[in-house]
Structure formats: C-alpha cells, structure tokens
PDB file of N, CA and C in Angstrom:
ATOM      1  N   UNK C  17     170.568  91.048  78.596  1.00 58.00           N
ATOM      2  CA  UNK C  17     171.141  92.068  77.750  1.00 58.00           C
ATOM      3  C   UNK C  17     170.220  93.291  77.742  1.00 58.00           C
ATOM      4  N   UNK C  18     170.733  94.196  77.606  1.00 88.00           N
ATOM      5  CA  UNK C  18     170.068  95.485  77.728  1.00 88.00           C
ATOM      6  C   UNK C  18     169.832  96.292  76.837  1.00 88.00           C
ATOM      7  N   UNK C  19     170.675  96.033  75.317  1.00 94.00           N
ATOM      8  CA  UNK C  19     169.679  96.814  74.073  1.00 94.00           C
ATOM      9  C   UNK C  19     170.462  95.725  72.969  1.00 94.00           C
ATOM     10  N   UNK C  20     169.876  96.107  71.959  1.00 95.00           N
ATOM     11  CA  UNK C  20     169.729  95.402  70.683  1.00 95.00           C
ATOM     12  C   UNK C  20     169.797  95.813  69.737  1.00 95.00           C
ATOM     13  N   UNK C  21     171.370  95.539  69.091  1.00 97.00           N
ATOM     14  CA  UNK C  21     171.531  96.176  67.635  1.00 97.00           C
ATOM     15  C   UNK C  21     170.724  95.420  66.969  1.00 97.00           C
ATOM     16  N   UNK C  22     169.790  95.798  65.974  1.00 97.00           N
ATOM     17  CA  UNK C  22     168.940  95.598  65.026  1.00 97.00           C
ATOM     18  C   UNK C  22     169.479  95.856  63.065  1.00 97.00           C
ATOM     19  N   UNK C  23     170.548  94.924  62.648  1.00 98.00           N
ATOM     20  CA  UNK C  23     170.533  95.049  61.517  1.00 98.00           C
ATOM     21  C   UNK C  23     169.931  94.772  60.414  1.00 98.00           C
ATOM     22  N   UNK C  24     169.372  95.986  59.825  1.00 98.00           N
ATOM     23  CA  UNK C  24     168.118  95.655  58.590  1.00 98.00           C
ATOM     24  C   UNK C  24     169.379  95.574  57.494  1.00 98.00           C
ATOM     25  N   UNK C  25     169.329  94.345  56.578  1.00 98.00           N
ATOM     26  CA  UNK C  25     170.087  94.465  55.314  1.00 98.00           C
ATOM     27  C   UNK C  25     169.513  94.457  54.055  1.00 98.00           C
ATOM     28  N   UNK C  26     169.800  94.931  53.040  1.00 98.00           N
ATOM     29  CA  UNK C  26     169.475  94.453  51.649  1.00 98.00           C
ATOM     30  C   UNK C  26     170.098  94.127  50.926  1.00 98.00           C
ATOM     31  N   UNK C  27     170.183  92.803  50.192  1.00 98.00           N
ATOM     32  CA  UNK C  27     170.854  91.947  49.977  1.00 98.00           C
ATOM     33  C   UNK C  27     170.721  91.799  48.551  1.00 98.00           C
ATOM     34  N   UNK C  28     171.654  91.492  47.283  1.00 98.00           N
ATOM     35  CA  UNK C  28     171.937  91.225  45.754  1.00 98.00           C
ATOM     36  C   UNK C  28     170.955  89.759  45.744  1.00 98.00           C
ATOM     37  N   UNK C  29     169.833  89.440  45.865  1.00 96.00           N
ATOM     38  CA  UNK C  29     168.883  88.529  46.013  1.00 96.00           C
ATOM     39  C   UNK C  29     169.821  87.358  45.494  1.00 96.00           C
ATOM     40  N   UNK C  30     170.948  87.478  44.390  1.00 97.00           N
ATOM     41  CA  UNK C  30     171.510  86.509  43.133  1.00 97.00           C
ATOM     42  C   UNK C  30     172.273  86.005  44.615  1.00 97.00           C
ATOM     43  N   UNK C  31     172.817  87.283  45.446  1.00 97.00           N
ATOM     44  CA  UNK C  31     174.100  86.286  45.849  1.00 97.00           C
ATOM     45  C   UNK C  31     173.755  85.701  47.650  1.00 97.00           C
ATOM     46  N   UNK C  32     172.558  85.419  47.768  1.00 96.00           N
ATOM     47  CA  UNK C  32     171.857  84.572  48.556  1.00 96.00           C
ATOM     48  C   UNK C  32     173.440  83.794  49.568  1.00 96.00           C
ATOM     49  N   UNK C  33     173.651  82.726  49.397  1.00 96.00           N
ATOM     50  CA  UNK C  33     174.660  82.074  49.282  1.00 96.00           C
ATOM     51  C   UNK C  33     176.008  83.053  50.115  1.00 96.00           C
ATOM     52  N   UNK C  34     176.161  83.683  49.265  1.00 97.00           N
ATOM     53  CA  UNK C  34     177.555  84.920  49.624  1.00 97.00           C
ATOM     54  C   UNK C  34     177.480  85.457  50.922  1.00 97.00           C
ATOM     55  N   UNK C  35     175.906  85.770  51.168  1.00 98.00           N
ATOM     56  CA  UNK C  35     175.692  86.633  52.374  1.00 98.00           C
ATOM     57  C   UNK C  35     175.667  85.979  53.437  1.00 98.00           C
ATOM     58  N   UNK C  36     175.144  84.135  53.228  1.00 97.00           N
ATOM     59  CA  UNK C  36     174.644  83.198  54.444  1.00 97.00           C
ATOM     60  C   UNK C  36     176.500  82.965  54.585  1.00 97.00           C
ATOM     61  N   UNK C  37     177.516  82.734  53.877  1.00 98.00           N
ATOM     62  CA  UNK C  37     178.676  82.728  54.484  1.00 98.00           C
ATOM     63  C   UNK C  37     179.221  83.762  55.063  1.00 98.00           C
ATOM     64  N   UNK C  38     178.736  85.001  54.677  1.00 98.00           N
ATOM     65  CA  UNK C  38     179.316  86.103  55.390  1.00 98.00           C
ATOM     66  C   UNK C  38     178.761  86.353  57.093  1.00 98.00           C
ATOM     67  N   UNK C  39     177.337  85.515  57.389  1.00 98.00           N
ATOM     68  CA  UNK C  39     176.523  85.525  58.414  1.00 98.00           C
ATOM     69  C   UNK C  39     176.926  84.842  59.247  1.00 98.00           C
ATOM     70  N   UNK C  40     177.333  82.841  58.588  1.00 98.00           N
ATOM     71  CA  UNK C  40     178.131  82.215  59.309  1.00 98.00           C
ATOM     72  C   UNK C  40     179.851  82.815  59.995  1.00 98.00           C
ATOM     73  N   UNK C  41     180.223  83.199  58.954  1.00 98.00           N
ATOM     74  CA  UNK C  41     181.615  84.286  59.671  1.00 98.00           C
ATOM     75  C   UNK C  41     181.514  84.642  60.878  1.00 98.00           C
ATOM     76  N   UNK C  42     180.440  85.639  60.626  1.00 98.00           N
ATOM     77  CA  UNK C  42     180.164  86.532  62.332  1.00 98.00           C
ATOM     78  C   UNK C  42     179.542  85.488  62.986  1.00 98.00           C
ATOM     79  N   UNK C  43     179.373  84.407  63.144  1.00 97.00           N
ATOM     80  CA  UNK C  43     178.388  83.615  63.661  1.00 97.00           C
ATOM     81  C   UNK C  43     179.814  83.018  65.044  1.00 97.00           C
ATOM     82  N   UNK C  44     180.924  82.986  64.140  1.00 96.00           N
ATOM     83  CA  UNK C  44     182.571  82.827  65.300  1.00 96.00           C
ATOM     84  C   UNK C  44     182.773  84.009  65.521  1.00 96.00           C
ATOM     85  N   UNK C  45     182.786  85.256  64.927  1.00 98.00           N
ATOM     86  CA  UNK C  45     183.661  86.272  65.486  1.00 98.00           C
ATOM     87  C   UNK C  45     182.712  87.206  66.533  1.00 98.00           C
ATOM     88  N   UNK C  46     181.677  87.270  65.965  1.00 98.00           N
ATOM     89  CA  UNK C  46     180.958  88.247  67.330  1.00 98.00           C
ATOM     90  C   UNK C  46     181.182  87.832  68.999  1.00 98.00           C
ATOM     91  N   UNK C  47     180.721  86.587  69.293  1.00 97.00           N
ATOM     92  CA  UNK C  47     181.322  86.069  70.505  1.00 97.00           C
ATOM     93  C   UNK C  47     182.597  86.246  70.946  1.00 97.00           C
ATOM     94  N   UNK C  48     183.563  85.919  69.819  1.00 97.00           N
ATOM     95  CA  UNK C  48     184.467  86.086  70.342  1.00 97.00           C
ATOM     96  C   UNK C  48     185.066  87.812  70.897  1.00 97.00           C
ATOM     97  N   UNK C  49     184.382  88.507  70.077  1.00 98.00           N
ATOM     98  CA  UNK C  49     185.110  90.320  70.153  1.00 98.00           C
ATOM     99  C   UNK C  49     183.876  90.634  71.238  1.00 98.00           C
ATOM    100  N   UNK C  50     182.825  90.169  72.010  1.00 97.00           N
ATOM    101  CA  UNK C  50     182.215  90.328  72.962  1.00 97.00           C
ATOM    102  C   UNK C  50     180.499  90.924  72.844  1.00 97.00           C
ATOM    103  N   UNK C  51     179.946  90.273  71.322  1.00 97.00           N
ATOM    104  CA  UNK C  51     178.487  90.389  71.266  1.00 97.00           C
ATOM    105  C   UNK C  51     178.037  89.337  71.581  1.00 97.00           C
ATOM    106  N   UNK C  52     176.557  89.618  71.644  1.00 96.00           N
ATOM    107  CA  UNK C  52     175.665  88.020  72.592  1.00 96.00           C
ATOM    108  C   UNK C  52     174.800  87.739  70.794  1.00 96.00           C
ATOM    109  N   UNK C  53     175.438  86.937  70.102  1.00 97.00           N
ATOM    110  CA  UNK C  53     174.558  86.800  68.694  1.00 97.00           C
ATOM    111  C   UNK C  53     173.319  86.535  68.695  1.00 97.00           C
ATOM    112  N   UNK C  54     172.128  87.211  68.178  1.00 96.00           N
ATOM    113  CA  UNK C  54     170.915  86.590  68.517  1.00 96.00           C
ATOM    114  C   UNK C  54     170.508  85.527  67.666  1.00 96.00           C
ATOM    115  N   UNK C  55     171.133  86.196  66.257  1.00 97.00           N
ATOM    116  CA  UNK C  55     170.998  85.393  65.491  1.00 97.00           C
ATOM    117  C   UNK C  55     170.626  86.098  64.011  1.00 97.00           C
ATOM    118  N   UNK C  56     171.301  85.704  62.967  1.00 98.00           N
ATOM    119  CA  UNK C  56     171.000  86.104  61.589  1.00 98.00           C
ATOM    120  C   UNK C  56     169.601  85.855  60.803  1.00 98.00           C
ATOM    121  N   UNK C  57     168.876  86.151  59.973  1.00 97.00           N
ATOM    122  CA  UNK C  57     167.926  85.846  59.456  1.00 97.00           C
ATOM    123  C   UNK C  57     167.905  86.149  57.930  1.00 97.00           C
ATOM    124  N   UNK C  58     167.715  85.374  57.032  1.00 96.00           N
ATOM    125  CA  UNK C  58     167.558  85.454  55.645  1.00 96.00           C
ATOM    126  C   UNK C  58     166.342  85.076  54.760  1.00 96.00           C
ATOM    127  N   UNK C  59     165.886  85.984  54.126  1.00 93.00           N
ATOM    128  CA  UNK C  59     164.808  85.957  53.125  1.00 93.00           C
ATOM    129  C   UNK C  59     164.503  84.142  52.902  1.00 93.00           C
ATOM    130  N   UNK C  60     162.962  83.787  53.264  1.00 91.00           N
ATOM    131  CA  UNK C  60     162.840  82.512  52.401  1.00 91.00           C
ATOM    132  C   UNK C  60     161.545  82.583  51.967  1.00 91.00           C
ATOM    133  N   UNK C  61     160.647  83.333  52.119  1.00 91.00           N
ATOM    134  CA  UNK C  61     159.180  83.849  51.932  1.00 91.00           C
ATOM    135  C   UNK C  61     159.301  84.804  51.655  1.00 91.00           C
ATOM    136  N   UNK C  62     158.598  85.363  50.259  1.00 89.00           N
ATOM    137  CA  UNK C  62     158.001  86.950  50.416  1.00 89.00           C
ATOM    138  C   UNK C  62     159.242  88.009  49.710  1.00 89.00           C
ATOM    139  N   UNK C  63     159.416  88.459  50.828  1.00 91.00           N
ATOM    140  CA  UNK C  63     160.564  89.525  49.993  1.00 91.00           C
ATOM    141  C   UNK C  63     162.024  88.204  49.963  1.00 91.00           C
ATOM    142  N   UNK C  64     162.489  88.645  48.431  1.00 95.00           N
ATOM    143  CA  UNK C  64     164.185  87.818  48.779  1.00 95.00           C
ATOM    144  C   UNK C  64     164.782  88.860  48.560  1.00 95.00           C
ATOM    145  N   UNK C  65     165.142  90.145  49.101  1.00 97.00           N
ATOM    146  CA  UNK C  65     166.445  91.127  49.153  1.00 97.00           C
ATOM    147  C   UNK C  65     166.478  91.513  50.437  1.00 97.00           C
ATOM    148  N   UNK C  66     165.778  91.058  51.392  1.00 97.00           N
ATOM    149  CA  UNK C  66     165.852  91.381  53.097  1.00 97.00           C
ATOM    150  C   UNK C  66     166.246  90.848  54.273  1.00 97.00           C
ATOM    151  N   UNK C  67     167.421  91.183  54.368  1.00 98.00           N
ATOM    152  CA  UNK C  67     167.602  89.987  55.386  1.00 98.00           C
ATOM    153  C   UNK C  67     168.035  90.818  57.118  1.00 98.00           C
ATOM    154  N   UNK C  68     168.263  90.191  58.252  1.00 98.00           N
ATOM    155  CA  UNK C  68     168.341  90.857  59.404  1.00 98.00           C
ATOM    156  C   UNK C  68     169.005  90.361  60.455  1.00 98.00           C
ATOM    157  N   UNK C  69     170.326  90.766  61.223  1.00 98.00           N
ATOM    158  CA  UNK C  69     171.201  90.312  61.933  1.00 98.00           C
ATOM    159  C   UNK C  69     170.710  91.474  63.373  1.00 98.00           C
ATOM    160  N   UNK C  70     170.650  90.684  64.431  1.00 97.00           N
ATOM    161  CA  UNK C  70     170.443  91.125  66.143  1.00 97.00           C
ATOM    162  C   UNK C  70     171.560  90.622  67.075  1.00 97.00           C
ATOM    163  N   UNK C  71     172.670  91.604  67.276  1.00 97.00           N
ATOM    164  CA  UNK C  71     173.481  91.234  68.363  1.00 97.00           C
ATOM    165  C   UNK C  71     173.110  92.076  69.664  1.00 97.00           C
ATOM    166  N   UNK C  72     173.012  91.269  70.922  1.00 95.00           N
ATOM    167  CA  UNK C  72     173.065  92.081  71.871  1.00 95.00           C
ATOM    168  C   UNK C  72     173.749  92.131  72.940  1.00 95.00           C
ATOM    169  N   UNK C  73     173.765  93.451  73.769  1.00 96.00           N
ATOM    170  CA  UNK C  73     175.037  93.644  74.420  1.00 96.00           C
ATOM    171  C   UNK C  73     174.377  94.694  75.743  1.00 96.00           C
ATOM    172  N   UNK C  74     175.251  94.709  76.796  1.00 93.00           N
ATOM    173  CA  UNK C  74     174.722  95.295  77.990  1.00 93.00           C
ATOM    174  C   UNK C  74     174.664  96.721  77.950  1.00 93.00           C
ATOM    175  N   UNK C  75     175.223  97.735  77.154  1.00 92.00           N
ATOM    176  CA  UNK C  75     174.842  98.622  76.788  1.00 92.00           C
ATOM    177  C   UNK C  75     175.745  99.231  75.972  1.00 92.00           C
ATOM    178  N   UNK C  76     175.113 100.744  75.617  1.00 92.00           N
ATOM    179  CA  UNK C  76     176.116 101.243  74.253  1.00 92.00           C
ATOM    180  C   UNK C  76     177.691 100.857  74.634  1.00 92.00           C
ATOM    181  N   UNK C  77     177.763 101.259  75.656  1.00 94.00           N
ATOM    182  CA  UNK C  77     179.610 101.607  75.891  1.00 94.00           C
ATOM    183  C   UNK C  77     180.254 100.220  75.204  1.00 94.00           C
ATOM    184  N   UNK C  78     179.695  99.027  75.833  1.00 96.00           N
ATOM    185  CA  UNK C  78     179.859  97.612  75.522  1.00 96.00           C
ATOM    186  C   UNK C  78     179.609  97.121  74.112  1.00 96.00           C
ATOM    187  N   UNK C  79     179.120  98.151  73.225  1.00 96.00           N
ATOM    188  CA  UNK C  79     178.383  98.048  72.099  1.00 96.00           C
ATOM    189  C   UNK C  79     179.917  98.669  71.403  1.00 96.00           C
ATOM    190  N   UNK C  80     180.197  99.608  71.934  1.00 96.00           N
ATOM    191  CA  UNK C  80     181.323 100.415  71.460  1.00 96.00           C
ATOM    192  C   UNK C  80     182.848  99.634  71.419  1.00 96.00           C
ATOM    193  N   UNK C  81     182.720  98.742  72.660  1.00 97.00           N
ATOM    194  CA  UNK C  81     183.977  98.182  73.014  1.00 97.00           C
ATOM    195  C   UNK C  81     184.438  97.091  71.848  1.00 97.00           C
ATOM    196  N   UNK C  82     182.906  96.569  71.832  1.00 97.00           N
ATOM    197  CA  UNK C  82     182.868  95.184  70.820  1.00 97.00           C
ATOM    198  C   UNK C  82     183.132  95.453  69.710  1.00 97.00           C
ATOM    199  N   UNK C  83     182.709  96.868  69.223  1.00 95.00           N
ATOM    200  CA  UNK C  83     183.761  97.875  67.701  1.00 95.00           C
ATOM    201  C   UNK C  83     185.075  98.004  67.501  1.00 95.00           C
ATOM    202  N   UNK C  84     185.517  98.437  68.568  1.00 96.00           N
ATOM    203  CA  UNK C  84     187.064  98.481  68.549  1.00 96.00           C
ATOM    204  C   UNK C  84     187.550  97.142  68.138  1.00 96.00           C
ATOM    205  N   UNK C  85     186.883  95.637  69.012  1.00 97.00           N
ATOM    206  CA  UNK C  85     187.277  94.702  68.922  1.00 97.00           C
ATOM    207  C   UNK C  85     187.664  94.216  67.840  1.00 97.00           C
ATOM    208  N   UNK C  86     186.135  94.672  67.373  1.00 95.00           N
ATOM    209  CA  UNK C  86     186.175  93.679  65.574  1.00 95.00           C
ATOM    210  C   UNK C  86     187.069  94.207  64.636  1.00 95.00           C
ATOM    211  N   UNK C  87     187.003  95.334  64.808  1.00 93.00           N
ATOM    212  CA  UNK C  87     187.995  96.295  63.983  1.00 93.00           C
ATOM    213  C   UNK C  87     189.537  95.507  63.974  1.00 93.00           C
ATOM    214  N   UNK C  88     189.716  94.981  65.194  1.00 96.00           N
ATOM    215  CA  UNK C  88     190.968  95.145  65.464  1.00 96.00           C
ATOM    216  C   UNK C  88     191.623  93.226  65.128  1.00 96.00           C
ATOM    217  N   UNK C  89     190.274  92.711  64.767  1.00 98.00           N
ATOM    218  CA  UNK C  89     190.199  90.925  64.799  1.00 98.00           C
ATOM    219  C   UNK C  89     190.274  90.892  63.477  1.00 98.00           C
ATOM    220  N   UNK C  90     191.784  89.730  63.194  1.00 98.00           N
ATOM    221  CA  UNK C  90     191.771  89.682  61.451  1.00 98.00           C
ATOM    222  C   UNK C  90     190.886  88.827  60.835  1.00 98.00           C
ATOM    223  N   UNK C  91     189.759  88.347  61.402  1.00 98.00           N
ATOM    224  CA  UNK C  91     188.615  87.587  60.639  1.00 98.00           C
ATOM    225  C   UNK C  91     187.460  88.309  60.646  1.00 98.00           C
ATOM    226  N   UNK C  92     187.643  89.081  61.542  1.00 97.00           N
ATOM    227  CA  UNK C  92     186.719  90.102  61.318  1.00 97.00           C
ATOM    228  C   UNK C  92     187.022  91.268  60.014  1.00 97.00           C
ATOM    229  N   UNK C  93     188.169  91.705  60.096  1.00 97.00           N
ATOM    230  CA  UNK C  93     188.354  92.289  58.825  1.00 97.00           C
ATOM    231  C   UNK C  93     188.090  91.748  57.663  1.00 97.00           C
ATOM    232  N   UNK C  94     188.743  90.476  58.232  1.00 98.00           N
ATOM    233  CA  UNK C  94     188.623  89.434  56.331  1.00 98.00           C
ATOM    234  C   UNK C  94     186.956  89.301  55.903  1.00 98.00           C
ATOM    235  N   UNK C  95     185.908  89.111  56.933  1.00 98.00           N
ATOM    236  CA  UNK C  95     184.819  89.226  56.639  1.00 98.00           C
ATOM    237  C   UNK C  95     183.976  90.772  55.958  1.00 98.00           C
ATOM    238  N   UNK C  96     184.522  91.766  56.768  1.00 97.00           N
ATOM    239  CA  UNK C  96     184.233  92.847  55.923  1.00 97.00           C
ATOM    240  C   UNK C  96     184.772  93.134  54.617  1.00 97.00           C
ATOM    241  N   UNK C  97     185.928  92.944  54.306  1.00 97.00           N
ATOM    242  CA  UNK C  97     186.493  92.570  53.185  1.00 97.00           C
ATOM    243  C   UNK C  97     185.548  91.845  51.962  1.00 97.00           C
ATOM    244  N   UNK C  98     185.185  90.613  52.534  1.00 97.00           N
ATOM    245  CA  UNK C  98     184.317  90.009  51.697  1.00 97.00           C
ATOM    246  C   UNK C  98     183.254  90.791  51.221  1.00 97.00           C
ATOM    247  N   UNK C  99     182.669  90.911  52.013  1.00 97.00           N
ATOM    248  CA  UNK C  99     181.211  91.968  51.578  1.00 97.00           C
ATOM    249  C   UNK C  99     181.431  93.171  50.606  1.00 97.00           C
ATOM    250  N   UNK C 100     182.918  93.879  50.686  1.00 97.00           N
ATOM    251  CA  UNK C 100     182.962  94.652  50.007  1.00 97.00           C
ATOM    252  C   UNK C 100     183.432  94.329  48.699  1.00 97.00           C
ATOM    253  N   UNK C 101     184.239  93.295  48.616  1.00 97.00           N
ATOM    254  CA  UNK C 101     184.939  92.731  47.173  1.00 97.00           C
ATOM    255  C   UNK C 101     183.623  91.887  46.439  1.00 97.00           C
ATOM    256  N   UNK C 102     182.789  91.139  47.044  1.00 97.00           N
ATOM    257  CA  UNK C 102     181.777  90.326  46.909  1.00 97.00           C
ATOM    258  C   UNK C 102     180.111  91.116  46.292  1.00 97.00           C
ATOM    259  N   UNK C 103     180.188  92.263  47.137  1.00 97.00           N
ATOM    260  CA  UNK C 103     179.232  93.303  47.107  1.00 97.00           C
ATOM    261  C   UNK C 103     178.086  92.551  47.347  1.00 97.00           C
ATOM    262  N   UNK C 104     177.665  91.858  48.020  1.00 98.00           N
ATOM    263  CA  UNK C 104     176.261  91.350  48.297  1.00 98.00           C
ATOM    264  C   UNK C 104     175.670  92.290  49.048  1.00 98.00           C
ATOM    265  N   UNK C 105     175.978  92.954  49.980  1.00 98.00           N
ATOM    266  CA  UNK C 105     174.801  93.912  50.495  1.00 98.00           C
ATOM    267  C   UNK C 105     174.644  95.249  49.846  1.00 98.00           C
ATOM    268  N   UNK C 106     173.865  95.333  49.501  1.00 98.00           N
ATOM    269  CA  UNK C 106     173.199  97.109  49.081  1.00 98.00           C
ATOM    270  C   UNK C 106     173.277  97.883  49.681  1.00 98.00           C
ATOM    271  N   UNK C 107     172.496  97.477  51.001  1.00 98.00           N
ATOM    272  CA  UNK C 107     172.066  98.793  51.943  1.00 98.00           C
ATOM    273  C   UNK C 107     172.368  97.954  53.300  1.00 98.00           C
ATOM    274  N   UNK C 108     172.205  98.944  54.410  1.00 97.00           N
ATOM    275  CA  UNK C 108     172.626  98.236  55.727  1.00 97.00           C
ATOM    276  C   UNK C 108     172.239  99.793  56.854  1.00 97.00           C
ATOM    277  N   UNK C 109     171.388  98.834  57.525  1.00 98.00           N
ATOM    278  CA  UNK C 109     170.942 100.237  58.409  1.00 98.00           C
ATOM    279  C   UNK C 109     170.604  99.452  59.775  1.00 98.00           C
ATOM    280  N   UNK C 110     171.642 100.518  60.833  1.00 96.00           N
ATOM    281  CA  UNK C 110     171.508  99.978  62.329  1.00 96.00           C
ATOM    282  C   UNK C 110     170.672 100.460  63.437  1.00 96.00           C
ATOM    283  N   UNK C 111     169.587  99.977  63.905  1.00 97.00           N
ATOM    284  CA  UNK C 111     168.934 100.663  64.956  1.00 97.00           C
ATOM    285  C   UNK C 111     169.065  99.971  66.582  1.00 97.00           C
ATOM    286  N   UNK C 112     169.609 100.408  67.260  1.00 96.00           N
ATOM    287  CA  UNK C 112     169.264 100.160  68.768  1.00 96.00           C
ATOM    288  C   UNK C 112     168.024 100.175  69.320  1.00 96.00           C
ATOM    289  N   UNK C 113     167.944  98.839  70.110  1.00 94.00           N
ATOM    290  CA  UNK C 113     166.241  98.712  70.616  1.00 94.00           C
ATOM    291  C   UNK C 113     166.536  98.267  72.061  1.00 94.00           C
ATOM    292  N   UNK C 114     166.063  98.951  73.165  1.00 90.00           N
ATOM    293  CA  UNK C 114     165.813  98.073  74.548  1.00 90.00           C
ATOM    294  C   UNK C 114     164.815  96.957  74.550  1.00 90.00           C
ATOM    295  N   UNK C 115     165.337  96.512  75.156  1.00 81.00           N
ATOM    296  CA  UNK C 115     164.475  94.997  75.882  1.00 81.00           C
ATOM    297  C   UNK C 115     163.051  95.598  77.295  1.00 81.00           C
ATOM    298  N   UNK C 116     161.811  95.182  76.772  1.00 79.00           N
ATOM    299  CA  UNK C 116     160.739  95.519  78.017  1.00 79.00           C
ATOM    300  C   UNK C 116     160.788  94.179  78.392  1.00 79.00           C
ATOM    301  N   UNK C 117     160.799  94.509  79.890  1.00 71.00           N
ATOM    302  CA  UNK C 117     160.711  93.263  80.620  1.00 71.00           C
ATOM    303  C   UNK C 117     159.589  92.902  80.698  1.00 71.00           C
ATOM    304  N   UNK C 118     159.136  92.400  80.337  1.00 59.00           N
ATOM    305  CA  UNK C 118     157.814  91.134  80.224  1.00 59.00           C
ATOM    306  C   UNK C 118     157.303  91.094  81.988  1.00 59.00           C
ATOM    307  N   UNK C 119     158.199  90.729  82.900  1.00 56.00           N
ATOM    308  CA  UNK C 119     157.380  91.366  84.168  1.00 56.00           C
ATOM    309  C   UNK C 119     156.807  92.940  84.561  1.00 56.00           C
ATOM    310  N   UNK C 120     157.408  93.872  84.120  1.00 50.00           N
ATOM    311  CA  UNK C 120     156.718  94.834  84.121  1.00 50.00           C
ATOM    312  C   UNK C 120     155.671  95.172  83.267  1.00 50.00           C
ATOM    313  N   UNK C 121     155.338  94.377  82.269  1.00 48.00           N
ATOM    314  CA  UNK C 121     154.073  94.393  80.950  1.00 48.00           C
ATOM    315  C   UNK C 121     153.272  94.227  82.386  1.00 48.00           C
ATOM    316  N   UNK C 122     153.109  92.312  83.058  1.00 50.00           N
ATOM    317  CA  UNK C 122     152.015  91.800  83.561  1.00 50.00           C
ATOM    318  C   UNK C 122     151.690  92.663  85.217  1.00 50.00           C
ATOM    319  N   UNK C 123     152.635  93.831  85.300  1.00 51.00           N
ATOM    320  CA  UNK C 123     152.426  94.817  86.616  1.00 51.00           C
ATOM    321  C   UNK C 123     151.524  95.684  85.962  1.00 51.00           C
ATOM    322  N   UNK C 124     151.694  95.969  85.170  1.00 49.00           N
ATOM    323  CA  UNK C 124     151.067  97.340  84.462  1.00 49.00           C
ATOM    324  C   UNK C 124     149.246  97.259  84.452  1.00 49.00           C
TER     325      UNK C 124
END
C-alpha cells in the first residue's frame, strides 16, 4: 500500500463501548468498499479520550474511490449514523502518511 489514512479520534471517554462497536462496523465495511484495514486502536493506558483508526490504500485516487463507496453502502451509512445519533466522537482529524521502504532506510 502506498499511503495511509491516519485517523486521530477523540472520544466521550463514558462511551468507550459505543465507539469499539462503531470500530467493529468498519472492521466489515472498509474491505468490503475497497480499504486495506490496518486496524483500530482504543485508549487502555494513559490518555482514555484517544483513540486511532489506519486504513490503507494504493493511492489518493483509490482513497477517493473507497469514499464514493462508503457513501454509497447502507452499513456504511447506518454506521455513520450511529456516531452521530450516539455522539461518541468529539473530534476526528485525517492525515495521509506514505510508507518508507525499509530497503531504502538500509541503502542509505
């Protein structure tokens, strides 16, 4: 895969629970609308309002395609739905990251 959506979340700490079902959700639908899931992550040390979801994909365009998808997938809606009737996340901020190939580190 060639870059990496990086979702930082902040999460209603109370509704712990709310968010790990909303994680499992995408855990069926990303594959299916065409992300590579890296995998969800939730507060268990340290901070509990932070949590962080990484899908990756071969590049933006493919990043773009997999938008339309979800948009367009009714479990995917029903999951955004949740989050918004549910309100467990606060904040939600997306950054794109490339992948360094680890053989070009040990050339260098």
């Amino acid at each position: 895969m060639a870059i990496t959506c990086f979702i930082r979340y902040e999460i209603d700490p109370f509704q712990r629970e709310a968010f790990k079902e909303y994680c499992e959700n995408w855990g069926r639908i990303i594959p299916r609308c065409g992300g590579n899931l890296v995998g969800y992550f939730l507060p268990l040390e340290g901070s509990n309002y932070e949590a962080w979801g990484l899908i990756a994909f071969d590049s933006l365009a493919a990043y773009e395609a997999y938008r339309a998808r979800l948009k367009s997938d009714p479990e995917g809606r029903a999951n955004f739905m949740l989050a918004q009737e549910k309100r467990f996340i606060v904040r939600e901020e997306r950054t794109f990251t490339e992948i360094v190939d680890a053989a070009f580190q040990r050339a260098a």
